[in-house]
Amino acid sequence: MTRALLFALLLLCLPASFVVAQVQKEEVPSDDPAIEARLAKLSKELRCLQCQNQTLADSPAGLAADLRTEIRAQMKAGKSDQEIVAFLTQRYGQFILYRPRVTPTTYLLWFGPFLLLLAGLAILFRYIKQRRDSITEQPLTAEDRRRAEELLASSGKETA
Amino acid sequence: MLKYLIPLGLFLVLVVFLAIGLSRDPAELPSALIDKPAPTFRLPQLKDPSKTFSAEDMRGKVWLLNVWASWCIACREEHPLWFEYAKSGAAPVYGLNYKDRHEDALAWLDEFGDPYLLSAVDLEGRVGMDYGVYGAPETYVIDKNGTIRMKHVGPVTPDVWSKHILPLVQELNRQGTNQ
């Protein structure tokens, strides 16, 4: 029963997916295994812009396929990884990099956590110091000394 | 007293940061191409593929380039508004038909009307890649020197038009070319 219902729902969804077809050039893997290996490595470092939480390697989005095709073509033309990354950041900005570069705008991102750590340590040390300062030595009075000796003497007898 | 004010202050700072973070659209990226020369292209025109259109043809004019496609749902939402924007005469409006089947694109313009002076056909999305397009609709404001001055991702709502695009276009129209 539920299966039939699901099937009916699925059928309802079908026409919509035919209507919104975009022109998509078929992605053809390179016949050079070296290029495919380089692409696999590089595309893990790059963000798919259409579905922003996926890498370019994983994404099924049309734009991701286009970009992979473009990267293959550039690798075939002898471009270095750095040149390809430069090509992409010129167009899509730093956002395409999963590992943002260290520039003045990303200083806070890179060094912020360490600043927070330092601030935390400073607060911790201040707290410890304050506590230590608040403890004052209290010399034993004659009465305290007599009681301590009495206790020691009695416990000495028990163990002996 | 201070002992309570400091954590409260820190908490309020956190709230402000989170509020700013939440009110921003994570899908909207700063364009890397702002204040950079608009990438050159020469593409066939949608309604007359024997003719071409190039960004170079627009030198000396402030113009708008709207990336659209028949498969793009948000473009449909935005489309009627472009008639008003074009009618305002603020700037010529050109279309970039992005990764669209030719017959689909023509049928779409037949059905909903054509607000564009013309649309250039970017069948494989190669020009879109040069412009950093990652989702239609996108709109570019290009100045008299052929420099991209603004990019808007998503439908140009009347609010975006009157608060951001129109004032910028008017300002750019006042400026001469500096060449």
Short mmCIF file of C-alpha atoms in Angstrom, two decimals:
data_model
loop_
_atom_site.label_atom_id
_atom_site.label_comp_id
_atom_site.label_asym_id
_atom_site.label_seq_id
_atom_site.Cartn_x
_atom_site.Cartn_y
_atom_site.Cartn_z
CA MET A 1 0.00 0.00 0.00
CA THR A 2 2.65 2.50 1.05
CA ARG A 3 4.82 1.27 -1.81
CA ALA A 4 2.06 2.00 -4.31
CA LEU A 5 1.58 5.44 -2.79
CA LEU A 6 5.29 6.21 -3.00
CA PHE A 7 5.32 5.08 -6.61
CA ALA A 8 2.43 7.39 -7.41
CA LEU A 9 4.26 10.28 -5.73
CA LEU A 10 7.39 9.47 -7.69
CA LEU A 11 5.42 9.57 -10.94
CA LEU A 12 4.11 13.00 -10.00
CA CYS A 13 7.67 14.27 -9.63
CA LEU A 14 8.80 13.00 -13.03
CA PRO A 15 7.32 15.59 -15.42
CA ALA A 16 8.84 18.44 -13.40
CA SER A 17 12.31 17.00 -13.75
CA PHE A 18 11.91 16.83 -17.55
CA VAL A 19 10.87 20.45 -17.82
CA VAL A 20 13.86 21.95 -16.03
CA ALA A 21 16.59 20.24 -18.02
CA GLN A 22 19.60 22.40 -18.66
CA VAL A 23 22.12 21.88 -21.39
CA GLN A 24 24.87 19.80 -19.86
CA LYS A 25 27.99 18.83 -21.70
CA GLU A 26 28.80 15.23 -20.93
CA GLU A 27 31.74 14.78 -18.62
CA VAL A 28 34.37 12.57 -20.22
CA PRO A 29 37.18 11.31 -18.00
CA SER A 30 40.63 11.94 -19.40
CA ASP A 31 42.41 8.98 -21.01
CA ASP A 32 45.54 10.06 -19.15
CA PRO A 33 45.48 8.45 -15.66
CA ALA A 34 47.98 11.06 -14.42
CA ILE A 35 45.49 13.86 -15.17
CA GLU A 36 42.65 11.96 -13.46
CA ALA A 37 44.85 11.45 -10.38
CA ARG A 38 45.80 15.15 -10.28
CA LEU A 39 42.14 16.13 -10.76
CA ALA A 40 41.03 13.82 -7.95
CA LYS A 41 43.57 15.39 -5.60
CA LEU A 42 42.96 19.01 -6.61
CA SER A 43 39.16 18.81 -6.72
CA LYS A 44 39.06 17.63 -3.09
CA GLU A 45 40.52 21.01 -2.13
CA LEU A 46 37.88 22.95 -4.07
CA ARG A 47 34.33 23.82 -3.14
CA CYS A 48 31.37 23.27 -5.41
CA LEU A 49 29.67 26.67 -5.66
CA GLN A 50 26.24 25.34 -6.43
CA CYS A 51 26.00 23.03 -3.41
CA GLN A 52 28.37 24.71 -1.06
CA ASN A 53 29.04 21.92 1.38
CA GLN A 54 30.40 19.51 -1.19
CA THR A 55 33.78 19.39 -2.82
CA LEU A 56 34.19 19.70 -6.54
CA ALA A 57 35.20 16.04 -6.51
CA ASP A 58 31.91 14.85 -4.97
CA SER A 59 29.40 17.21 -6.47
CA PRO A 60 26.91 16.03 -9.10
CA ALA A 61 25.96 19.66 -9.97
CA GLY A 62 26.21 20.80 -13.57
CA LEU A 63 28.62 23.59 -12.79
CA ALA A 64 30.91 21.19 -10.94
CA ALA A 65 31.02 18.91 -13.98
CA ASP A 66 31.83 21.91 -16.20
CA LEU A 67 34.62 22.96 -13.85
CA ARG A 68 36.08 19.45 -13.76
CA THR A 69 36.01 19.39 -17.57
CA GLU A 70 37.73 22.78 -17.60
CA ILE A 71 40.40 21.61 -15.13
CA ARG A 72 41.07 18.48 -17.24
CA ALA A 73 41.49 20.65 -20.36
CA GLN A 74 43.87 22.99 -18.56
CA MET A 75 45.91 20.11 -17.18
CA LYS A 76 46.14 18.65 -20.66
CA ALA A 77 47.37 22.02 -21.88
CA GLY A 78 50.18 21.74 -19.34
CA LYS A 79 48.92 24.21 -16.70
CA SER A 80 50.21 23.70 -13.16
CA ASP A 81 47.86 23.18 -10.20
CA GLN A 82 48.73 26.68 -9.02
CA GLU A 83 47.79 28.22 -12.36
CA ILE A 84 44.47 26.35 -12.34
CA VAL A 85 43.68 27.48 -8.80
CA ALA A 86 44.53 31.05 -9.84
CA PHE A 87 42.13 30.71 -12.82
CA LEU A 88 39.35 29.59 -10.48
CA THR A 89 39.90 32.14 -7.71
CA GLN A 90 39.97 34.96 -10.29
CA ARG A 91 36.44 33.98 -11.27
CA TYR A 92 34.86 32.60 -8.13
CA GLY A 93 36.97 34.19 -5.40
CA GLN A 94 38.70 32.69 -2.40
CA PHE A 95 35.47 30.98 -1.43
CA ILE A 96 36.18 28.15 -3.84
CA LEU A 97 39.20 27.15 -1.74
CA TYR A 98 38.47 24.90 1.21
CA ARG A 99 41.77 26.03 2.68
CA PRO A 100 41.64 29.83 2.55
CA ARG A 101 44.90 31.66 1.91
CA VAL A 102 46.56 33.68 4.65
CA THR A 103 45.76 37.28 3.69
CA PRO A 104 44.85 40.31 5.84
CA THR A 105 41.14 39.51 5.40
CA THR A 106 41.63 35.96 6.68
CA TYR A 107 44.02 36.77 9.57
CA LEU A 108 41.14 36.58 12.05
CA LEU A 109 40.10 33.20 10.65
CA TRP A 110 43.61 31.78 10.85
CA PHE A 111 44.85 33.33 14.08
CA GLY A 112 41.57 33.98 15.91
CA PRO A 113 41.50 30.55 17.61
CA PHE A 114 45.04 31.03 18.91
CA LEU A 115 44.11 34.47 20.22
CA LEU A 116 41.16 32.92 22.04
CA LEU A 117 43.45 30.23 23.47
CA LEU A 118 45.90 32.88 24.71
CA ALA A 119 43.06 34.91 26.21
CA GLY A 120 41.76 31.78 27.96
CA LEU A 121 45.20 30.98 29.35
CA ALA A 122 45.64 34.56 30.58
CA ILE A 123 42.30 34.42 32.39
CA LEU A 124 43.19 31.02 33.89
CA PHE A 125 46.57 32.22 35.19
CA ARG A 126 45.07 35.38 36.62
CA TYR A 127 42.45 33.31 38.40
CA ILE A 128 45.03 30.88 39.81
CA LYS A 129 47.23 33.77 40.97
CA GLN A 130 44.29 35.53 42.64
CA ARG A 131 43.38 32.38 44.50
CA ARG A 132 46.95 31.80 45.61
CA ASP A 133 47.21 35.40 46.83
CA SER A 134 43.99 35.10 48.79
CA ILE A 135 45.42 32.22 50.85
CA THR A 136 47.44 33.68 53.73
CA GLU A 137 49.77 31.67 55.92
CA GLN A 138 48.42 31.29 59.44
CA PRO A 139 51.17 30.43 61.96
CA LEU A 140 50.31 27.74 64.51
CA THR A 141 49.43 28.94 67.91
CA ALA A 142 50.87 27.22 70.98
CA GLU A 143 47.50 25.63 71.60
CA ASP A 144 47.36 24.19 68.01
CA ARG A 145 50.89 22.76 68.38
CA ARG A 146 50.04 21.05 71.66
CA ARG A 147 46.90 19.43 70.14
CA ALA A 148 48.81 18.30 67.04
CA GLU A 149 51.50 16.66 69.16
CA GLU A 150 48.88 14.97 71.27
CA LEU A 151 47.20 13.53 68.14
CA LEU A 152 50.52 12.36 66.71
CA ALA A 153 51.49 10.73 69.96
CA SER A 154 48.17 8.85 70.22
CA SER A 155 48.25 7.60 66.63
CA GLY A 156 51.90 6.53 67.15
CA LYS A 157 50.82 4.31 70.02
CA GLU A 158 48.07 2.67 67.91
CA THR A 159 50.38 1.65 65.06
CA ALA A 160 53.15 0.47 67.38
CA MET B 1 28.98 43.95 39.93
CA LEU B 2 31.74 43.82 37.27
CA LYS B 3 31.80 40.07 37.76
CA TYR B 4 28.32 39.88 36.23
CA LEU B 5 28.72 42.65 33.66
CA ILE B 6 31.68 41.05 31.84
CA PRO B 7 29.97 37.75 30.97
CA LEU B 8 26.81 39.67 30.08
CA GLY B 9 28.83 41.95 27.78
CA LEU B 10 30.53 38.95 26.14
CA PHE B 11 27.15 37.30 25.68
CA LEU B 12 25.73 40.40 24.00
CA VAL B 13 28.72 40.59 21.62
CA LEU B 14 28.11 36.93 20.74
CA VAL B 15 24.42 37.61 20.14
CA VAL B 16 25.23 40.49 17.79
CA PHE B 17 27.69 38.36 15.80
CA LEU B 18 25.24 35.47 15.55
CA ALA B 19 22.43 37.81 14.53
CA ILE B 20 24.58 39.24 11.72
CA GLY B 21 25.55 35.73 10.69
CA LEU B 22 21.97 34.53 10.59
CA SER B 23 20.65 37.48 8.62
CA ARG B 24 23.14 36.94 5.79
CA ASP B 25 22.38 34.65 2.89
CA PRO B 26 25.05 31.95 2.85
CA ALA B 27 24.41 31.33 -0.85
CA GLU B 28 25.48 34.86 -1.71
CA LEU B 29 29.19 35.11 -2.38
CA PRO B 30 31.24 38.24 -2.81
CA SER B 31 32.16 38.41 -6.47
CA ALA B 32 35.84 38.27 -7.29
CA LEU B 33 35.16 40.36 -10.39
CA ILE B 34 33.93 43.60 -8.83
CA ASP B 35 35.98 46.53 -10.22
CA LYS B 36 37.66 44.19 -12.68
CA PRO B 37 37.27 44.40 -16.47
CA ALA B 38 34.22 42.46 -17.70
CA PRO B 39 35.54 39.33 -19.43
CA THR B 40 35.34 39.66 -23.19
CA PHE B 41 33.17 37.35 -25.22
CA ARG B 42 31.57 37.12 -28.63
CA LEU B 43 28.45 34.97 -28.70
CA PRO B 44 25.62 34.35 -31.20
CA GLN B 45 22.37 36.19 -30.56
CA LEU B 46 19.43 34.07 -29.47
CA LYS B 47 16.87 35.39 -31.96
CA ASP B 48 19.29 35.73 -34.86
CA PRO B 49 22.22 33.33 -34.46
CA SER B 50 23.86 34.71 -37.59
CA LYS B 51 24.58 37.89 -35.63
CA THR B 52 26.83 38.08 -32.60
CA PHE B 53 26.98 40.18 -29.46
CA SER B 54 30.11 41.17 -27.60
CA ALA B 55 30.77 42.98 -24.34
CA GLU B 56 33.08 45.18 -26.44
CA ASP B 57 30.07 46.48 -28.39
CA MET B 58 28.89 48.17 -25.20
CA ARG B 59 31.96 50.33 -24.60
CA GLY B 60 30.98 53.84 -23.55
CA LYS B 61 27.64 52.74 -22.14
CA VAL B 62 26.47 51.71 -18.71
CA TRP B 63 24.60 48.46 -19.22
CA LEU B 64 23.11 45.49 -17.41
CA LEU B 65 23.73 41.85 -18.15
CA ASN B 66 21.14 39.46 -16.79
CA VAL B 67 21.97 35.76 -16.79
CA TRP B 68 18.82 33.71 -17.37
CA ALA B 69 17.63 30.30 -18.49
CA SER B 70 14.28 28.66 -19.19
CA TRP B 71 15.07 25.89 -16.67
CA CYS B 72 15.71 28.42 -13.93
CA ILE B 73 12.69 28.75 -11.63
CA ALA B 74 13.87 31.94 -9.93
CA CYS B 75 14.32 33.57 -13.35
CA ARG B 76 10.60 33.12 -13.96
CA GLU B 77 9.88 34.97 -10.74
CA GLU B 78 12.19 37.80 -11.73
CA HIS B 79 11.24 37.99 -15.39
CA PRO B 80 8.16 40.29 -15.30
CA LEU B 81 10.10 42.81 -13.24
CA TRP B 82 12.67 43.23 -16.02
CA PHE B 83 10.01 44.85 -18.22
CA GLU B 84 9.66 47.62 -15.65
CA TYR B 85 13.40 47.97 -15.14
CA ALA B 86 13.97 48.14 -18.91
CA LYS B 87 11.11 50.62 -19.33
CA SER B 88 12.64 52.94 -16.72
CA GLY B 89 15.34 53.63 -19.33
CA ALA B 90 18.05 53.66 -16.65
CA ALA B 91 20.32 51.40 -18.67
CA PRO B 92 20.09 48.99 -21.60
CA VAL B 93 19.32 45.47 -20.45
CA TYR B 94 20.96 42.53 -22.20
CA GLY B 95 20.41 38.85 -21.50
CA LEU B 96 22.85 36.00 -21.30
CA ASN B 97 20.96 32.80 -22.01
CA TYR B 98 22.89 30.32 -19.89
CA LYS B 99 23.16 26.59 -20.66
CA ASP B 100 19.75 26.52 -22.26
CA ARG B 101 18.30 24.62 -25.20
CA HIS B 102 17.73 27.03 -28.07
CA GLU B 103 14.09 26.06 -28.64
CA ASP B 104 13.35 26.13 -24.89
CA ALA B 105 14.78 29.63 -24.60
CA LEU B 106 12.78 30.94 -27.57
CA ALA B 107 9.58 29.31 -26.29
CA TRP B 108 10.17 30.86 -22.87
CA LEU B 109 10.51 34.37 -24.34
CA ASP B 110 7.40 33.75 -26.47
CA GLU B 111 5.40 32.76 -23.44
CA PHE B 112 6.59 35.36 -20.94
CA GLY B 113 7.75 38.17 -23.26
CA ASP B 114 11.19 39.50 -24.03
CA PRO B 115 12.41 42.46 -21.96
CA TYR B 116 15.97 42.24 -23.34
CA LEU B 117 17.38 44.30 -26.19
CA LEU B 118 18.88 40.98 -27.16
CA SER B 119 20.10 37.81 -25.50
CA ALA B 120 23.47 36.21 -26.19
CA VAL B 121 23.64 32.43 -26.18
CA ASP B 122 26.10 30.80 -23.80
CA LEU B 123 25.25 27.19 -24.62
CA GLU B 124 28.00 25.44 -22.69
CA GLY B 125 28.33 27.99 -19.90
CA ARG B 126 31.92 28.87 -20.84
CA VAL B 127 31.29 32.63 -20.72
CA GLY B 128 29.33 32.09 -17.51
CA MET B 129 32.46 30.50 -16.07
CA ASP B 130 34.50 33.59 -16.99
CA TYR B 131 31.92 35.76 -15.22
CA GLY B 132 31.91 33.52 -12.14
CA VAL B 133 28.27 32.52 -12.64
CA TYR B 134 27.27 29.79 -10.22
CA GLY B 135 23.50 29.98 -10.36
CA ALA B 136 21.00 31.85 -12.47
CA PRO B 137 19.64 34.47 -12.27
CA GLU B 138 22.63 36.74 -11.84
CA THR B 139 22.85 40.38 -12.83
CA TYR B 140 25.93 42.43 -13.61
CA VAL B 141 26.25 46.21 -13.76
CA ILE B 142 28.99 47.16 -16.23
CA ASP B 143 30.22 50.74 -16.58
CA LYS B 144 31.32 52.84 -19.55
CA ASN B 145 34.88 51.56 -19.31
CA GLY B 146 33.76 47.94 -19.43
CA THR B 147 34.36 47.41 -15.71
CA ILE B 148 32.04 45.24 -13.62
CA ARG B 149 30.74 47.50 -10.84
CA MET B 150 28.20 45.25 -9.19
CA LYS B 151 26.92 41.72 -9.26
CA HIS B 152 23.64 40.54 -7.85
CA VAL B 153 22.94 36.85 -7.35
CA GLY B 154 19.29 35.79 -7.33
CA PRO B 155 16.21 37.65 -8.53
CA VAL B 156 16.48 41.44 -8.71
CA THR B 157 13.62 42.39 -6.43
CA PRO B 158 12.10 45.91 -6.60
CA ASP B 159 13.98 46.57 -3.36
CA VAL B 160 17.37 45.59 -4.80
CA TRP B 161 16.58 47.58 -7.93
CA SER B 162 15.59 50.82 -6.25
CA LYS B 163 18.13 50.72 -3.40
CA HIS B 164 21.21 49.30 -5.09
CA ILE B 165 21.14 48.95 -8.86
CA LEU B 166 19.26 52.11 -9.91
CA PRO B 167 21.31 54.58 -7.78
CA LEU B 168 24.55 52.96 -8.99
CA VAL B 169 23.48 53.09 -12.65
CA GLN B 170 22.45 56.75 -12.31
CA GLU B 171 25.77 57.59 -10.68
CA LEU B 172 27.73 55.73 -13.37
CA ASN B 173 25.76 57.45 -16.12
CA ARG B 174 26.85 60.81 -14.74
CA GLN B 175 30.49 59.79 -14.86
CA GLY B 176 32.40 60.04 -18.12
CA THR B 177 34.78 57.45 -19.44
CA ASN B 178 38.22 57.86 -17.99
CA GLN B 179 40.34 56.87 -20.91
#
